[in-house]
PDB file of C-alpha atoms in Angstrom:
ATOM      1  CA  ASP A   1       9.031 -14.720  -5.985  1.00 54.00           C
ATOM      2  CA  THR A   2       7.493 -16.585  -3.049  1.00 69.00           C
ATOM      3  CA  GLY A   3       5.712 -13.601  -1.521  1.00 91.00           C
ATOM      4  CA  VAL A   4       2.070 -12.586  -1.694  1.00 95.00           C
ATOM      5  CA  SER A   5       1.106 -11.442  -5.171  1.00 96.00           C
ATOM      6  CA  GLN A   6      -1.863  -9.354  -6.255  1.00 97.00           C
ATOM      7  CA  ASN A   7      -3.290  -8.668  -9.687  1.00 97.00           C
ATOM      8  CA  PRO A   8      -3.858  -6.294 -11.228  1.00 97.00           C
ATOM      9  CA  ARG A   9      -1.629  -3.714  -9.573  1.00 96.00           C
ATOM     10  CA  HIS A  10      -3.749  -0.873 -10.874  1.00 96.00           C
ATOM     11  CA  LYS A  11      -7.345  -0.723 -12.063  1.00 98.00           C
ATOM     12  CA  ILE A  12      -9.201   2.261 -13.434  1.00 98.00           C
ATOM     13  CA  THR A  13     -12.901   1.806 -13.982  1.00 98.00           C
ATOM     14  CA  LYS A  14     -16.034   3.846 -14.525  1.00 97.00           C
ATOM     15  CA  ARG A  15     -18.675   4.158 -11.870  1.00 97.00           C
ATOM     16  CA  GLY A  16     -21.189   1.353 -12.079  1.00 97.00           C
ATOM     17  CA  GLN A  17     -18.797  -1.223 -13.519  1.00 98.00           C
ATOM     18  CA  ASN A  18     -17.808  -4.452 -11.761  1.00 98.00           C
ATOM     19  CA  VAL A  19     -14.197  -5.205 -10.898  1.00 98.00           C
ATOM     20  CA  THR A  20     -12.419  -8.298  -9.611  1.00 98.00           C
ATOM     21  CA  PHE A  21      -9.055  -8.524  -7.913  1.00 98.00           C
ATOM     22  CA  ARG A  22      -6.963 -11.594  -7.294  1.00 98.00           C
ATOM     23  CA  CYS A  23      -4.618 -12.482  -4.451  1.00 98.00           C
ATOM     24  CA  ASP A  24      -2.176 -15.391  -4.409  1.00 97.00           C
ATOM     25  CA  PRO A  25      -0.933 -16.016  -0.871  1.00 96.00           C
ATOM     26  CA  ILE A  26       2.301 -17.659   0.215  1.00 94.00           C
ATOM     27  CA  SER A  27       1.761 -21.320  -0.594  1.00 90.00           C
ATOM     28  CA  GLU A  28       1.790 -22.826   2.902  1.00 87.00           C
ATOM     29  CA  HIS A  29      -0.329 -20.055   4.450  1.00 90.00           C
ATOM     30  CA  ASN A  30      -3.910 -21.110   5.067  1.00 89.00           C
ATOM     31  CA  ARG A  31      -5.102 -17.749   6.399  1.00 92.00           C
ATOM     32  CA  LEU A  32      -5.813 -14.970   3.948  1.00 95.00           C
ATOM     33  CA  TYR A  33      -6.922 -11.424   4.762  1.00 95.00           C
ATOM     34  CA  TRP A  34      -8.268  -8.500   2.731  1.00 97.00           C
ATOM     35  CA  TYR A  35      -7.797  -4.892   3.832  1.00 96.00           C
ATOM     36  CA  ARG A  36      -8.686  -1.562   2.241  1.00 96.00           C
ATOM     37  CA  GLN A  37      -6.550   1.555   2.540  1.00 95.00           C
ATOM     38  CA  THR A  38      -7.629   5.027   1.506  1.00 94.00           C
ATOM     39  CA  LEU A  39      -5.166   7.841   0.892  1.00 89.00           C
ATOM     40  CA  GLY A  40      -3.449   9.045   4.045  1.00 88.00           C
ATOM     41  CA  GLN A  41      -5.124   6.449   6.262  1.00 91.00           C
ATOM     42  CA  GLY A  42      -4.171   3.118   7.737  1.00 92.00           C
ATOM     43  CA  PRO A  43      -5.535  -0.138   6.287  1.00 94.00           C
ATOM     44  CA  GLU A  44      -8.981  -1.288   7.405  1.00 94.00           C
ATOM     45  CA  PHE A  45      -9.912  -4.938   7.757  1.00 94.00           C
ATOM     46  CA  LEU A  46     -12.483  -6.256   5.290  1.00 95.00           C
ATOM     47  CA  THR A  47     -12.580 -10.044   5.616  1.00 95.00           C
ATOM     48  CA  TYR A  48     -10.506 -13.152   6.227  1.00 92.00           C
ATOM     49  CA  PHE A  49     -10.430 -16.811   5.264  1.00 93.00           C
ATOM     50  CA  GLN A  50      -9.058 -19.888   6.856  1.00 91.00           C
ATOM     51  CA  ASN A  51      -8.627 -22.322   3.996  1.00 92.00           C
ATOM     52  CA  GLU A  52     -11.791 -21.903   1.909  1.00 93.00           C
ATOM     53  CA  ALA A  53     -13.996 -20.789   4.809  1.00 92.00           C
ATOM     54  CA  GLN A  54     -14.765 -17.091   5.130  1.00 91.00           C
ATOM     55  CA  LEU A  55     -14.689 -16.644   8.899  1.00 89.00           C
ATOM     56  CA  GLU A  56     -15.306 -12.937   9.375  1.00 88.00           C
ATOM     57  CA  LYS A  57     -16.605  -9.994   7.365  1.00 89.00           C
ATOM     58  CA  SER A  58     -16.342  -6.368   8.382  1.00 90.00           C
ATOM     59  CA  ARG A  59     -19.366  -4.084   8.296  1.00 86.00           C
ATOM     60  CA  LEU A  60     -17.334  -2.139   5.729  1.00 83.00           C
ATOM     61  CA  LEU A  61     -17.989  -4.990   3.324  1.00 85.00           C
ATOM     62  CA  SER A  62     -21.306  -3.939   1.835  1.00 88.00           C
ATOM     63  CA  ASP A  63     -23.443  -6.299  -0.230  1.00 92.00           C
ATOM     64  CA  ARG A  64     -21.708  -4.980  -3.355  1.00 96.00           C
ATOM     65  CA  PHE A  65     -18.516  -6.676  -2.165  1.00 96.00           C
ATOM     66  CA  SER A  66     -17.931 -10.409  -2.294  1.00 95.00           C
ATOM     67  CA  ALA A  67     -14.828 -12.427  -1.606  1.00 96.00           C
ATOM     68  CA  GLU A  68     -14.117 -16.044  -2.368  1.00 96.00           C
ATOM     69  CA  ARG A  69     -11.366 -18.539  -1.830  1.00 96.00           C
ATOM     70  CA  PRO A  70     -12.764 -21.568  -3.613  1.00 91.00           C
ATOM     71  CA  LYS A  71      -9.935 -24.069  -3.203  1.00 87.00           C
ATOM     72  CA  GLY A  72      -8.253 -22.582  -0.179  1.00 86.00           C
ATOM     73  CA  SER A  73      -5.437 -21.162  -2.282  1.00 91.00           C
ATOM     74  CA  PHE A  74      -5.922 -17.912  -4.220  1.00 96.00           C
ATOM     75  CA  SER A  75      -8.724 -15.497  -3.379  1.00 97.00           C
ATOM     76  CA  THR A  76     -10.786 -13.027  -5.393  1.00 98.00           C
ATOM     77  CA  LEU A  77     -12.464  -9.841  -4.244  1.00 98.00           C
ATOM     78  CA  GLU A  78     -15.262  -8.556  -6.457  1.00 97.00           C
ATOM     79  CA  ILE A  79     -16.895  -5.156  -6.250  1.00 97.00           C
ATOM     80  CA  GLN A  80     -20.160  -4.769  -8.114  1.00 97.00           C
ATOM     81  CA  ARG A  81     -21.588  -1.452  -9.302  1.00 97.00           C
ATOM     82  CA  THR A  82     -18.487   0.455  -8.232  1.00 97.00           C
ATOM     83  CA  GLU A  83     -18.837   3.889  -6.654  1.00 96.00           C
ATOM     84  CA  GLN A  84     -16.283   6.679  -6.430  1.00 96.00           C
ATOM     85  CA  GLY A  85     -16.004   5.997  -2.705  1.00 95.00           C
ATOM     86  CA  ASP A  86     -14.597   2.560  -3.530  1.00 96.00           C
ATOM     87  CA  SER A  87     -11.395   4.178  -4.822  1.00 97.00           C
ATOM     88  CA  ALA A  88      -8.647   2.851  -2.570  1.00 96.00           C
ATOM     89  CA  MET A  89      -5.729   0.456  -2.302  1.00 96.00           C
ATOM     90  CA  TYR A  90      -6.915  -3.102  -1.694  1.00 97.00           C
ATOM     91  CA  LEU A  91      -4.346  -5.105   0.236  1.00 96.00           C
ATOM     92  CA  CYS A  92      -4.148  -8.848   0.683  1.00 97.00           C
ATOM     93  CA  ALA A  93      -2.168 -10.590   3.402  1.00 95.00           C
ATOM     94  CA  SER A  94      -1.570 -14.199   4.361  1.00 94.00           C
ATOM     95  CA  SER A  95      -0.328 -16.014   7.419  1.00 90.00           C
ATOM     96  CA  LEU A  96       0.056 -19.395   9.013  1.00 85.00           C
ATOM     97  CA  PRO A  97      -2.647 -20.222  11.586  1.00 78.00           C
ATOM     98  CA  PRO A  98      -1.837 -19.760  15.264  1.00 73.00           C
ATOM     99  CA  ARG A  99      -0.703 -22.752  17.260  1.00 72.00           C
ATOM    100  CA  GLU A 100      -0.393 -23.293  20.978  1.00 65.00           C
ATOM    101  CA  ALA A 101       3.354 -22.743  20.907  1.00 63.00           C
ATOM    102  CA  VAL A 102       3.050 -19.853  18.452  1.00 67.00           C
ATOM    103  CA  PRO A 103      -0.159 -18.005  19.278  1.00 64.00           C
ATOM    104  CA  TYR A 104       0.360 -15.424  16.614  1.00 72.00           C
ATOM    105  CA  ASN A 105       1.880 -15.544  13.167  1.00 74.00           C
ATOM    106  CA  GLU A 106       3.029 -12.548  11.180  1.00 83.00           C
ATOM    107  CA  GLN A 107       0.867 -11.418   8.275  1.00 89.00           C
ATOM    108  CA  PHE A 108       2.736 -10.947   5.010  1.00 91.00           C
ATOM    109  CA  PHE A 109       1.255  -8.293   2.752  1.00 94.00           C
ATOM    110  CA  GLY A 110       1.106  -8.132  -1.005  1.00 95.00           C
ATOM    111  CA  PRO A 111       1.825  -4.951  -3.003  1.00 94.00           C
ATOM    112  CA  GLY A 112      -1.862  -4.107  -3.282  1.00 95.00           C
ATOM    113  CA  THR A 113      -4.267  -3.274  -6.085  1.00 96.00           C
ATOM    114  CA  ARG A 114      -4.953   0.422  -6.497  1.00 96.00           C
ATOM    115  CA  LEU A 115      -8.524   1.024  -7.677  1.00 98.00           C
ATOM    116  CA  THR A 116      -9.615   4.320  -9.183  1.00 97.00           C
ATOM    117  CA  VAL A 117     -13.307   4.763  -9.908  1.00 98.00           C
ATOM    118  CA  LEU A 118     -14.042   7.635 -12.295  1.00 96.00           C
TER     119      LEU A 118
ATOM    120  CA  SER B   1     -12.928   3.759  13.161  1.00 33.00           C
ATOM    121  CA  GLN B   2      -9.256   3.023  13.736  1.00 39.00           C
ATOM    122  CA  GLN B   3      -8.350   1.683  17.156  1.00 52.00           C
ATOM    123  CA  GLY B   4      -4.727   2.725  17.027  1.00 64.00           C
ATOM    124  CA  GLU B   5      -3.782   6.345  16.749  1.00 78.00           C
ATOM    125  CA  GLU B   6      -0.243   7.400  16.008  1.00 82.00           C
ATOM    126  CA  ASP B   7       1.415  10.539  17.215  1.00 83.00           C
ATOM    127  CA  PRO B   8       2.837  12.586  15.618  1.00 88.00           C
ATOM    128  CA  GLN B   9       1.131  12.373  12.236  1.00 89.00           C
ATOM    129  CA  ALA B  10       4.302  13.565  10.535  1.00 93.00           C
ATOM    130  CA  LEU B  11       7.942  13.779  11.544  1.00 94.00           C
ATOM    131  CA  SER B  12      10.912  15.356   9.763  1.00 95.00           C
ATOM    132  CA  ILE B  13      14.440  14.658  10.990  1.00 95.00           C
ATOM    133  CA  GLN B  14      18.037  14.748   9.803  1.00 97.00           C
ATOM    134  CA  GLU B  15      19.913  11.589   8.916  1.00 97.00           C
ATOM    135  CA  GLY B  16      21.594  10.196  12.003  1.00 97.00           C
ATOM    136  CA  GLU B  17      18.971  11.489  14.430  1.00 97.00           C
ATOM    137  CA  ASN B  18      16.561   9.268  16.313  1.00 97.00           C
ATOM    138  CA  ALA B  19      12.875   9.118  15.410  1.00 96.00           C
ATOM    139  CA  THR B  20      10.229   8.360  18.017  1.00 96.00           C
ATOM    140  CA  MET B  21       6.564   7.796  17.348  1.00 95.00           C
ATOM    141  CA  ASN B  22       3.742   6.768  19.640  1.00 95.00           C
ATOM    142  CA  CYS B  23       0.601   4.709  19.285  1.00 93.00           C
ATOM    143  CA  SER B  24      -2.460   4.566  21.509  1.00 94.00           C
ATOM    144  CA  TYR B  25      -5.235   2.006  21.381  1.00 93.00           C
ATOM    145  CA  LYS B  26      -8.550   1.449  23.131  1.00 91.00           C
ATOM    146  CA  THR B  27      -9.302  -2.229  23.749  1.00 88.00           C
ATOM    147  CA  SER B  28      -7.429  -5.161  25.226  1.00 89.00           C
ATOM    148  CA  ILE B  29      -4.942  -6.750  22.868  1.00 89.00           C
ATOM    149  CA  ASN B  30      -3.012  -9.961  22.333  1.00 87.00           C
ATOM    150  CA  ASN B  31      -0.132  -8.217  20.593  1.00 90.00           C
ATOM    151  CA  LEU B  32       0.869  -4.985  18.896  1.00 92.00           C
ATOM    152  CA  GLN B  33       2.885  -4.708  15.742  1.00 92.00           C
ATOM    153  CA  TRP B  34       4.614  -2.014  13.768  1.00 95.00           C
ATOM    154  CA  TYR B  35       4.650  -1.911   9.982  1.00 95.00           C
ATOM    155  CA  ARG B  36       6.457   0.278   7.474  1.00 96.00           C
ATOM    156  CA  GLN B  37       4.991   1.361   4.152  1.00 95.00           C
ATOM    157  CA  ASN B  38       6.944   3.073   1.429  1.00 91.00           C
ATOM    158  CA  SER B  39       4.972   5.422  -0.774  1.00 80.00           C
ATOM    159  CA  GLY B  40       2.134   3.590  -2.525  1.00 69.00           C
ATOM    160  CA  ARG B  41       3.482   0.135  -1.738  1.00 77.00           C
ATOM    161  CA  GLY B  42       2.627  -2.830   0.467  1.00 82.00           C
ATOM    162  CA  LEU B  43       3.296  -3.089   4.174  1.00 92.00           C
ATOM    163  CA  VAL B  44       6.463  -4.547   5.633  1.00 93.00           C
ATOM    164  CA  HIS B  45       6.328  -6.091   9.090  1.00 92.00           C
ATOM    165  CA  LEU B  46       8.914  -4.582  11.448  1.00 94.00           C
ATOM    166  CA  ILE B  47       8.365  -5.959  14.912  1.00 93.00           C
ATOM    167  CA  LEU B  48       5.768  -7.619  17.129  1.00 92.00           C
ATOM    168  CA  ILE B  49       5.440  -7.185  20.870  1.00 93.00           C
ATOM    169  CA  ARG B  50       3.142  -9.412  22.904  1.00 91.00           C
ATOM    170  CA  SER B  51       0.845  -8.099  25.606  1.00 92.00           C
ATOM    171  CA  ASN B  52       3.012  -9.630  28.346  1.00 93.00           C
ATOM    172  CA  GLU B  53       6.175  -7.950  27.054  1.00 95.00           C
ATOM    173  CA  ARG B  54       7.281  -4.426  27.907  1.00 97.00           C
ATOM    174  CA  GLU B  55      10.176  -3.800  25.533  1.00 97.00           C
ATOM    175  CA  LYS B  56      11.635  -5.380  22.441  1.00 96.00           C
ATOM    176  CA  HIS B  57      14.595  -4.643  20.197  1.00 96.00           C
ATOM    177  CA  SER B  58      15.326  -5.495  16.598  1.00 95.00           C
ATOM    178  CA  GLY B  59      18.401  -3.941  15.017  1.00 96.00           C
ATOM    179  CA  ARG B  60      17.923  -0.155  15.140  1.00 97.00           C
ATOM    180  CA  LEU B  61      14.321  -0.522  16.328  1.00 97.00           C
ATOM    181  CA  ARG B  62      13.132  -0.378  19.909  1.00 98.00           C
ATOM    182  CA  VAL B  63       9.489  -0.892  20.796  1.00 98.00           C
ATOM    183  CA  THR B  64       7.870  -0.413  24.173  1.00 97.00           C
ATOM    184  CA  LEU B  65       4.400  -1.412  25.297  1.00 97.00           C
ATOM    185  CA  ASP B  66       2.482  -0.092  28.297  1.00 96.00           C
ATOM    186  CA  THR B  67      -0.774  -2.019  28.553  1.00 95.00           C
ATOM    187  CA  SER B  68      -1.912   0.017  31.568  1.00 95.00           C
ATOM    188  CA  LYS B  69      -1.820   3.147  29.416  1.00 95.00           C
ATOM    189  CA  LYS B  70      -2.776   1.302  26.235  1.00 95.00           C
ATOM    190  CA  SER B  71       0.165   2.800  24.407  1.00 95.00           C
ATOM    191  CA  SER B  72       3.287   1.819  22.520  1.00 96.00           C
ATOM    192  CA  SER B  73       6.283   3.644  21.143  1.00 96.00           C
ATOM    193  CA  LEU B  74       8.623   2.919  18.259  1.00 97.00           C
ATOM    194  CA  LEU B  75      12.141   4.328  18.311  1.00 97.00           C
ATOM    195  CA  ILE B  76      14.339   4.230  15.233  1.00 97.00           C
ATOM    196  CA  THR B  77      17.924   5.026  16.140  1.00 97.00           C
ATOM    197  CA  ALA B  78      20.540   6.537  13.825  1.00 97.00           C
ATOM    198  CA  SER B  79      17.991   7.138  11.080  1.00 97.00           C
ATOM    199  CA  ARG B  80      18.868   6.814   7.401  1.00 96.00           C
ATOM    200  CA  ALA B  81      17.318   8.338   4.309  1.00 95.00           C
ATOM    201  CA  ALA B  82      15.998   4.851   3.479  1.00 94.00           C
ATOM    202  CA  ASP B  83      13.878   4.986   6.667  1.00 96.00           C
ATOM    203  CA  THR B  84      11.672   7.584   4.969  1.00 96.00           C
ATOM    204  CA  ALA B  85       8.238   5.940   4.980  1.00 96.00           C
ATOM    205  CA  SER B  86       4.907   5.791   6.788  1.00 95.00           C
ATOM    206  CA  TYR B  87       4.876   3.769   9.987  1.00 96.00           C
ATOM    207  CA  PHE B  88       1.718   2.111  11.291  1.00 95.00           C
ATOM    208  CA  CYS B  89       0.933   0.398  14.535  1.00 95.00           C
ATOM    209  CA  ALA B  90      -1.546  -2.450  14.399  1.00 94.00           C
ATOM    210  CA  THR B  91      -3.206  -4.354  17.201  1.00 92.00           C
ATOM    211  CA  SER B  92      -4.475  -7.902  17.268  1.00 88.00           C
ATOM    212  CA  ARG B  93      -6.870  -9.362  19.783  1.00 82.00           C
ATOM    213  CA  GLY B  94      -6.208 -12.963  18.733  1.00 72.00           C
ATOM    214  CA  GLY B  95      -8.545 -15.770  19.731  1.00 66.00           C
ATOM    215  CA  ALA B  96     -11.980 -15.574  18.159  1.00 61.00           C
ATOM    216  CA  ALA B  97     -11.011 -12.274  16.526  1.00 60.00           C
ATOM    217  CA  GLY B  98      -8.846 -14.347  14.215  1.00 65.00           C
ATOM    218  CA  ASN B  99      -5.752 -12.224  14.446  1.00 77.00           C
ATOM    219  CA  LYS B 100      -7.196  -9.563  12.163  1.00 87.00           C
ATOM    220  CA  LEU B 101      -5.205  -6.369  12.480  1.00 91.00           C
ATOM    221  CA  THR B 102      -6.599  -2.980  13.478  1.00 92.00           C
ATOM    222  CA  PHE B 103      -4.337  -0.220  12.175  1.00 93.00           C
ATOM    223  CA  GLY B 104      -3.773   3.336  13.245  1.00 91.00           C
ATOM    224  CA  GLY B 105      -3.589   6.295  10.899  1.00 91.00           C
ATOM    225  CA  GLY B 106       0.206   6.212  10.635  1.00 93.00           C
ATOM    226  CA  THR B 107       3.163   8.521  11.157  1.00 95.00           C
ATOM    227  CA  ARG B 108       4.839   9.843   8.015  1.00 94.00           C
ATOM    228  CA  VAL B 109       8.575  10.065   8.594  1.00 96.00           C
ATOM    229  CA  LEU B 110      10.917  12.071   6.387  1.00 96.00           C
ATOM    230  CA  VAL B 111      14.637  11.575   6.938  1.00 96.00           C
ATOM    231  CA  LYS B 112      16.637  14.303   5.249  1.00 95.00           C
ATOM    232  CA  PRO B 113      20.149  13.445   4.054  1.00 91.00           C
TER     233      PRO B 113
END
């Protein structure tokens, strides 16, 4: 499977625990995005990387959230001291960077990690 | 808050009928895209329309864009039960905004066989 993969697919945790999710993008894609989607809503942007550099973080990303992409390949999203409000689907997407001839490249989404905080 | 807002929020039609949904947005954009999401799963890209385009077709899909009204529509013709899903519009401002997507709340479409 050469698509975007995410692990785990489901995570149930107790409030106050830390959780970490992993995203493996399509191999030649150097842009990687994290989104969060709550039930019945559209996804909301959290952060994105170009290679290993984290270029933008949403205000939604509180200091309990941290994302890394250490070698410019896979990425991890960690949530510390989870709260019930963190329960959501966490989606990862990847894309090629824009070029002059192709100013926009499609983002390919993974299946998501569904987090439930009890 | 979401920039894009879809209308209607839910739509129920019979197989073979056409489904139309609308999206409005607030700021200038580089492009607008439509995605489909089956229950509890990831998003599938359907079609992208650039800000200098007015209409685009892909198979049974037709998308229009009116930048003066900051709105777009998605038409699915001859719907099938497999089209049952949530449909989201997403806008991208490009440039320094890094092509991050701003999604609407979605239209939930039910196609009855």
